[in-house]
Amino acid sequence: MKKIFLSLLIMGLFATGFTQPCHWVFLTDKAGTTFDPYTYFDAKAIERYRLNHADLWDSSNYPLNGEYVKAVCALATEEVGQSRWLNAVAVTATDEQVAEIARLPFVRSVRRIEAEARLACYEKDTVRQADSVNYKAGMTFQLLRMQGELFREKGIDGRGIRIAVFDAGFPRVNTHVAFQHLRDSNRIVGTWNFPKKKADVYGWDDHGLNVLSCITGVIDTMRLGLATGAEFLLARTEVKSEPFKEEVWWMQAMEWADKNGADIISSSLGYGKSRYKVKDMDGSSLVARAANMAARKGMLVCTAAGNEAYDDEWKIIVTPADADSVLTVGGIEGYVNYYEHAYFSSYGPTADGRMKPNVCNISTVCAADNEHDSAWEREVHGTSFSTPLTAGFCACAWQLNRSLTAMQLKAEVEKSADLYPYYDYALGYGVPQASWFTDPEKRRKETTFVLGDSAENILFKPLSYDSSNFLFLHVRDSGGLVEKYKEYSYGTYKKFDSIYPLLIPKSSIGDRILCVCYNGYVSEIRLNDSDRVKYRDGYNADEDLIVRNRHSHFDWDFSEVVEEVVVEEDEVVEAEIGDDDVSDYYFYGSDLSRTLADNKIDWWAGRYSNETQMSFGTMVGMGNEVSCRAWSPNLSYSVNYMLRLFKPWYRIGAGYGISHTNFNKPAQFGMETSNTKYYRTNLDELYLQLYQRIRFVDRGRNGLFWDFGVYGSFGWTRDKMRTKSHPDAKAYKEVLICPDRLEDYRWNYGVMTRIGYRGVGISASYRLNGLMGDELRHPDTVLPRLMLGVSYFLH
């Protein structure tokens, strides 16, 4: 039986074999290589390069030097992939092999890959049959939120646009009814499975099915996405069991999309704390650099902001969402006429202070369901789904004006958002609106409020009231960095018919800029030495007032309205921007109220975690140990605490708990009489365990992990026998073997291990000290030391 225990240890050690490091090997040059873009690129890619004024002959498009690659791979364990853009080859290699590779004269540097991509899907919820009552104009609420019906009225469906989708799999996209229109017209023009190195992508994780349906899905006559006329490239880049190779596959997918003529890339994943620190979210990661390079080559990259807002160790966007040239999409709840930041959607800004996310979209959506063929839909949550909704919108917008470059389209999509030019780090510029593209004559917003001031306050008063209208405020410095922002739902005191204003103390603004957005109209004020500045067309009046971030330019012509508003003292509400203390009579403060300080991570909250463990097992006898009956159960309950010391893959832990074990021995072991059923020793323990946890596949708290450590306990035993009270009686009763010594107190110690995945696992412990089987009758025997069982972990 010792082999069983040793097998568990070997399984843990064997699992570490899958984590052999993966490295990028960067080469010094591409000497001797040749390249013909007209044979390498798809015709659609060549046309995209031309429209975006990109260089087909750019050195990043040239292949790697084959002799360099051959020499590197000869020293490595395995070649994972190559990147033309990085001039690098990815390999798995030991530390010794890496040292040899680094000494090659044409190797510039070697960089270990520790990042793991996370799909930005927060959770999946209910599955229901599609109901046309919940739709308007054949569109889901998520499309109506973007005014998608205006695109449909003009026959705009993304036709002529090619969209590449990167995900973990696309099961049944080749058979599902939601994509019948794509198959009928052969508009899935390319597929590639990078982990498997083959064209088949129609399997594995159904996240890709959900995402694709949010771009182009149609169930019966109901649209789940806007780009039902677009063409598609489908790339599988994610595999849970090989997290460190995903970065390589994602980079290769970018180059594959470029080669095959993609106009738009939709990527609902990101890299965060598995490798990086918050300060690294400044656009400098390899994937961020690749995303920016894709934009330079004429592709619009739509990427998810991430679902880290609830994570006290992170909170902000992940990479490549921090890349300057990508369209980063945050998440809001699924309401057509209501603004509520999705509590999981990551916040901006970037680590170097640039504005992110760029826009937001509904993140609780209806998507195609993998388990049903007909009119069924699944409700899913996450910025994974805000992103494809926006990608479909961009395809329609680009169809209307194909002369736009990718960066020009990005700017126009930002301007189309319903909060623009107001922005904050939860919502960006808001949700893109189709009317910006379908009806340019109506882009100018009507005045919806007036601002006034007194000696100490700025006064806001709306000209009309609607319960669905929201007031957004932010205060920023002259460099465009938003220091605090807040959302209000505007209401009235029911006793009166008039609408009362909001009073904003000038002390909460200081020398910074106050930006106010209400029902689509935006005004700004900055105080000067006289405590007041008024200007018309504020976005052209003073250049240093309008810098949102160092890479954007704004030219929307808004007329500023600043006038005196006369109110009685009891008709105003005083509100410090960033505070929640607002009267319910006039303004209803929402959950969105943040300052830059709220992005500060909590060191302990991120590194400290706890779990409850419940285990059930049986004792196994070995050697001279007592051979117990098959039913010799062990039940234990413990509370465990863990501290992450390094990256998420390593933690130390401690736990305390209680355990009860029944050693059920054969009847012959006790009083050898005909009326003996069995002989039992009960062991109860209070124990403390110290252990290390190594996580092999990090999926939050659902990853694959291995624990190993030691334990010590204080226990007490009691010997019992179950016997008939009379030889002729049928009923059994338990009696103490040693009534004069009811309990025997003992100190015990041993080693333990467990392997778990998604909240369940197998466990084993081995007691190093011996417990005698029966001190009175069998002093030469000991009770079994090995316990094998199953565990359930509750976080």
Coordinates of C-alpha atoms in Angstrom, one line a residue, residues 179-391:
F179 CA -24.5 30.7 -38.1
Q180 CA -26.4 29.1 -40.9
H181 CA -26.2 32.4 -42.9
L182 CA -22.4 32.3 -42.7
R183 CA -22.2 28.7 -44.0
D184 CA -24.8 29.3 -46.7
S185 CA -22.6 32.1 -48.2
N186 CA -19.2 30.6 -47.3
R187 CA -18.2 33.6 -45.2
I188 CA -16.0 31.7 -42.7
V189 CA -13.1 32.2 -45.0
G190 CA -10.3 30.7 -42.8
T191 CA -9.8 28.8 -39.6
W192 CA -6.7 27.7 -37.7
N193 CA -6.2 25.8 -34.4
F194 CA -2.8 27.0 -33.2
P195 CA -2.4 24.5 -30.3
K196 CA -3.2 21.6 -32.5
K197 CA -1.6 23.0 -35.7
K198 CA -4.6 22.2 -37.9
A199 CA -7.6 23.9 -39.4
D200 CA -10.3 22.3 -37.2
V201 CA -11.5 24.8 -34.6
Y202 CA -15.0 23.4 -34.2
G203 CA -14.8 22.1 -30.7
W204 CA -13.3 22.7 -27.2
D205 CA -14.5 25.6 -25.1
D206 CA -17.9 27.1 -26.1
H207 CA -16.7 30.6 -25.2
G208 CA -15.9 31.2 -28.8
L209 CA -19.4 30.2 -29.9
N210 CA -20.9 32.7 -27.5
V211 CA -18.5 35.4 -28.6
L212 CA -19.0 34.9 -32.3
S213 CA -22.8 35.0 -31.9
C214 CA -22.5 38.5 -30.3
I215 CA -20.8 39.6 -33.6
T216 CA -22.9 37.9 -36.2
G217 CA -25.4 35.4 -34.7
V218 CA -29.0 35.1 -36.0
I219 CA -31.6 32.9 -34.4
D220 CA -34.6 32.6 -36.6
T221 CA -35.2 36.2 -37.5
M222 CA -33.6 37.7 -34.4
R223 CA -30.1 39.1 -34.5
L224 CA -27.7 38.6 -31.7
G225 CA -24.9 40.6 -33.4
L226 CA -24.8 43.4 -35.9
A227 CA -22.3 42.2 -38.5
T228 CA -24.4 39.5 -40.1
G229 CA -22.9 40.2 -43.5
A230 CA -19.2 40.2 -42.6
E231 CA -16.6 37.5 -43.3
F232 CA -14.8 35.7 -40.6
L233 CA -11.4 34.2 -39.6
L234 CA -11.6 31.9 -36.6
A235 CA -8.5 31.2 -34.6
R236 CA -8.2 28.9 -31.6
T237 CA -5.4 30.3 -29.3
E238 CA -6.3 29.2 -25.8
V239 CA -5.8 25.9 -24.0
K240 CA -6.2 25.7 -20.2
S241 CA -3.7 22.9 -19.8
E242 CA -0.9 24.8 -21.5
P243 CA -1.2 28.4 -20.2
F244 CA 2.3 29.6 -20.9
K245 CA 2.1 28.8 -24.7
E246 CA -1.0 30.9 -25.1
E247 CA 0.9 34.1 -25.5
V248 CA 2.8 32.5 -28.4
W249 CA -0.3 31.3 -30.1
W250 CA -2.0 34.7 -29.7
M251 CA 1.0 36.5 -31.3
Q252 CA 0.9 34.0 -34.2
A253 CA -2.8 34.5 -34.6
M254 CA -2.2 38.3 -35.0
E255 CA 0.2 37.6 -37.8
W256 CA -2.1 35.0 -39.3
A257 CA -5.0 37.5 -39.3
D258 CA -2.8 40.1 -40.9
K259 CA -1.7 37.7 -43.7
N260 CA -5.3 36.6 -44.4
G261 CA -6.8 40.1 -44.7
A262 CA -8.5 40.8 -41.4
D263 CA -9.9 44.3 -41.0
I264 CA -11.0 43.9 -37.4
I265 CA -9.7 41.7 -34.6
S266 CA -11.9 40.7 -31.7
S267 CA -10.0 39.3 -28.8
S268 CA -11.8 38.7 -25.5
L269 CA -8.8 37.8 -23.3
G270 CA -6.1 39.5 -21.4
Y271 CA -2.9 38.9 -19.4
G272 CA -2.7 40.2 -15.8
K273 CA -1.3 39.2 -12.5
S274 CA -0.2 35.7 -13.5
R275 CA 2.9 37.5 -14.9
Y276 CA 2.7 41.2 -14.6
K277 CA 2.3 43.8 -11.9
V278 CA -0.1 46.7 -12.1
K279 CA 2.7 49.1 -12.9
D280 CA 3.4 47.1 -16.1
M281 CA 0.0 48.0 -17.6
D282 CA 1.6 50.8 -19.5
G283 CA 1.4 49.4 -23.1
S284 CA 4.9 47.9 -22.9
S285 CA 4.1 44.2 -22.9
L286 CA 4.8 42.1 -25.9
V287 CA 1.1 41.5 -26.6
A288 CA 0.4 45.3 -26.3
R289 CA 3.2 46.0 -28.7
A290 CA 1.8 43.4 -31.1
A291 CA -1.7 45.0 -30.9
N292 CA -0.2 48.4 -31.7
M293 CA 1.7 46.9 -34.6
A294 CA -1.6 45.4 -35.9
A295 CA -3.1 48.9 -35.8
R296 CA -0.1 50.2 -37.7
K297 CA -0.8 47.6 -40.4
G298 CA -4.4 48.8 -40.7
M299 CA -6.3 46.5 -38.4
L300 CA -8.7 47.7 -35.7
V301 CA -8.1 45.6 -32.6
C302 CA -11.1 45.4 -30.2
T303 CA -10.1 43.9 -26.9
A304 CA -11.8 43.4 -23.5
A305 CA -10.9 45.6 -20.6
G306 CA -11.0 42.5 -18.3
N307 CA -13.1 41.4 -15.3
E308 CA -10.6 42.3 -12.6
A309 CA -12.6 45.2 -10.9
Y310 CA -13.6 43.0 -8.0
D311 CA -10.0 41.7 -7.5
D312 CA -8.5 43.8 -4.8
E313 CA -5.0 42.8 -6.0
W314 CA -5.6 44.2 -9.4
K315 CA -8.7 46.2 -10.2
I316 CA -7.5 47.8 -13.5
I317 CA -7.4 46.8 -17.1
V318 CA -5.2 43.9 -18.3
T319 CA -2.9 43.8 -21.3
P320 CA -3.3 44.2 -24.3
A321 CA -6.2 46.5 -23.3
D322 CA -3.5 48.9 -22.2
A323 CA -2.2 49.3 -25.7
D324 CA -2.6 52.9 -27.0
S325 CA -4.0 52.0 -30.4
V326 CA -6.5 49.3 -29.5
L327 CA -10.2 50.0 -28.8
T328 CA -10.6 48.8 -25.2
V329 CA -14.2 47.9 -24.3
G330 CA -15.5 48.0 -20.7
G331 CA -18.8 46.5 -19.5
I332 CA -22.1 47.8 -18.3
E333 CA -25.2 46.0 -17.1
G334 CA -27.8 44.9 -19.7
Y335 CA -30.2 47.8 -19.8
V336 CA -31.3 49.7 -22.9
N337 CA -32.1 53.1 -21.2
Y338 CA -30.0 52.7 -18.0
Y339 CA -26.4 53.2 -17.1
E340 CA -24.8 50.9 -14.5
H341 CA -21.2 49.9 -14.5
A342 CA -20.8 46.1 -14.4
Y343 CA -19.2 45.4 -11.1
F344 CA -16.6 43.1 -12.6
S345 CA -15.5 45.3 -15.5
S346 CA -11.9 46.5 -15.0
Y347 CA -11.2 50.2 -14.4
G348 CA -8.7 52.5 -16.0
P349 CA -6.5 54.4 -16.4
T350 CA -3.3 52.7 -17.7
A351 CA -0.3 52.6 -15.4
D352 CA 1.1 55.6 -17.2
G353 CA -2.2 57.6 -16.9
R354 CA -3.7 57.1 -20.4
M355 CA -7.5 57.0 -20.7
K356 CA -8.9 53.4 -20.8
P357 CA -11.4 51.9 -21.5
N358 CA -12.2 53.8 -24.7
V359 CA -15.8 52.8 -24.8
C360 CA -18.2 50.4 -23.0
N361 CA -21.0 48.1 -24.0
I362 CA -23.5 45.7 -22.4
S363 CA -21.7 42.8 -20.7
T364 CA -24.7 40.7 -19.8
V365 CA -25.9 39.5 -23.1
C366 CA -28.0 36.9 -24.9
A367 CA -25.7 34.5 -26.9
A368 CA -26.1 31.3 -28.9
D369 CA -26.2 28.2 -26.7
N370 CA -24.0 25.2 -27.4
E371 CA -26.5 22.7 -26.1
H372 CA -29.5 23.6 -28.4
D373 CA -29.9 23.7 -32.1
S374 CA -32.9 25.9 -32.5
A375 CA -34.2 29.1 -31.0
W376 CA -32.4 28.9 -27.7
E377 CA -30.1 31.5 -26.2
R378 CA -27.8 31.7 -23.2
E379 CA -27.3 34.7 -20.9
V380 CA -23.6 35.2 -20.3
H381 CA -21.6 37.9 -18.5
G382 CA -18.3 39.5 -18.9
T383 CA -16.4 42.1 -21.0
S384 CA -15.8 39.1 -23.3
F385 CA -19.2 39.9 -24.7
S386 CA -19.0 43.7 -24.6
T387 CA -16.0 43.4 -27.0
P388 CA -17.6 41.4 -29.9
L389 CA -20.8 43.5 -29.7
T390 CA -18.5 46.5 -30.3
A391 CA -16.5 44.7 -33.0

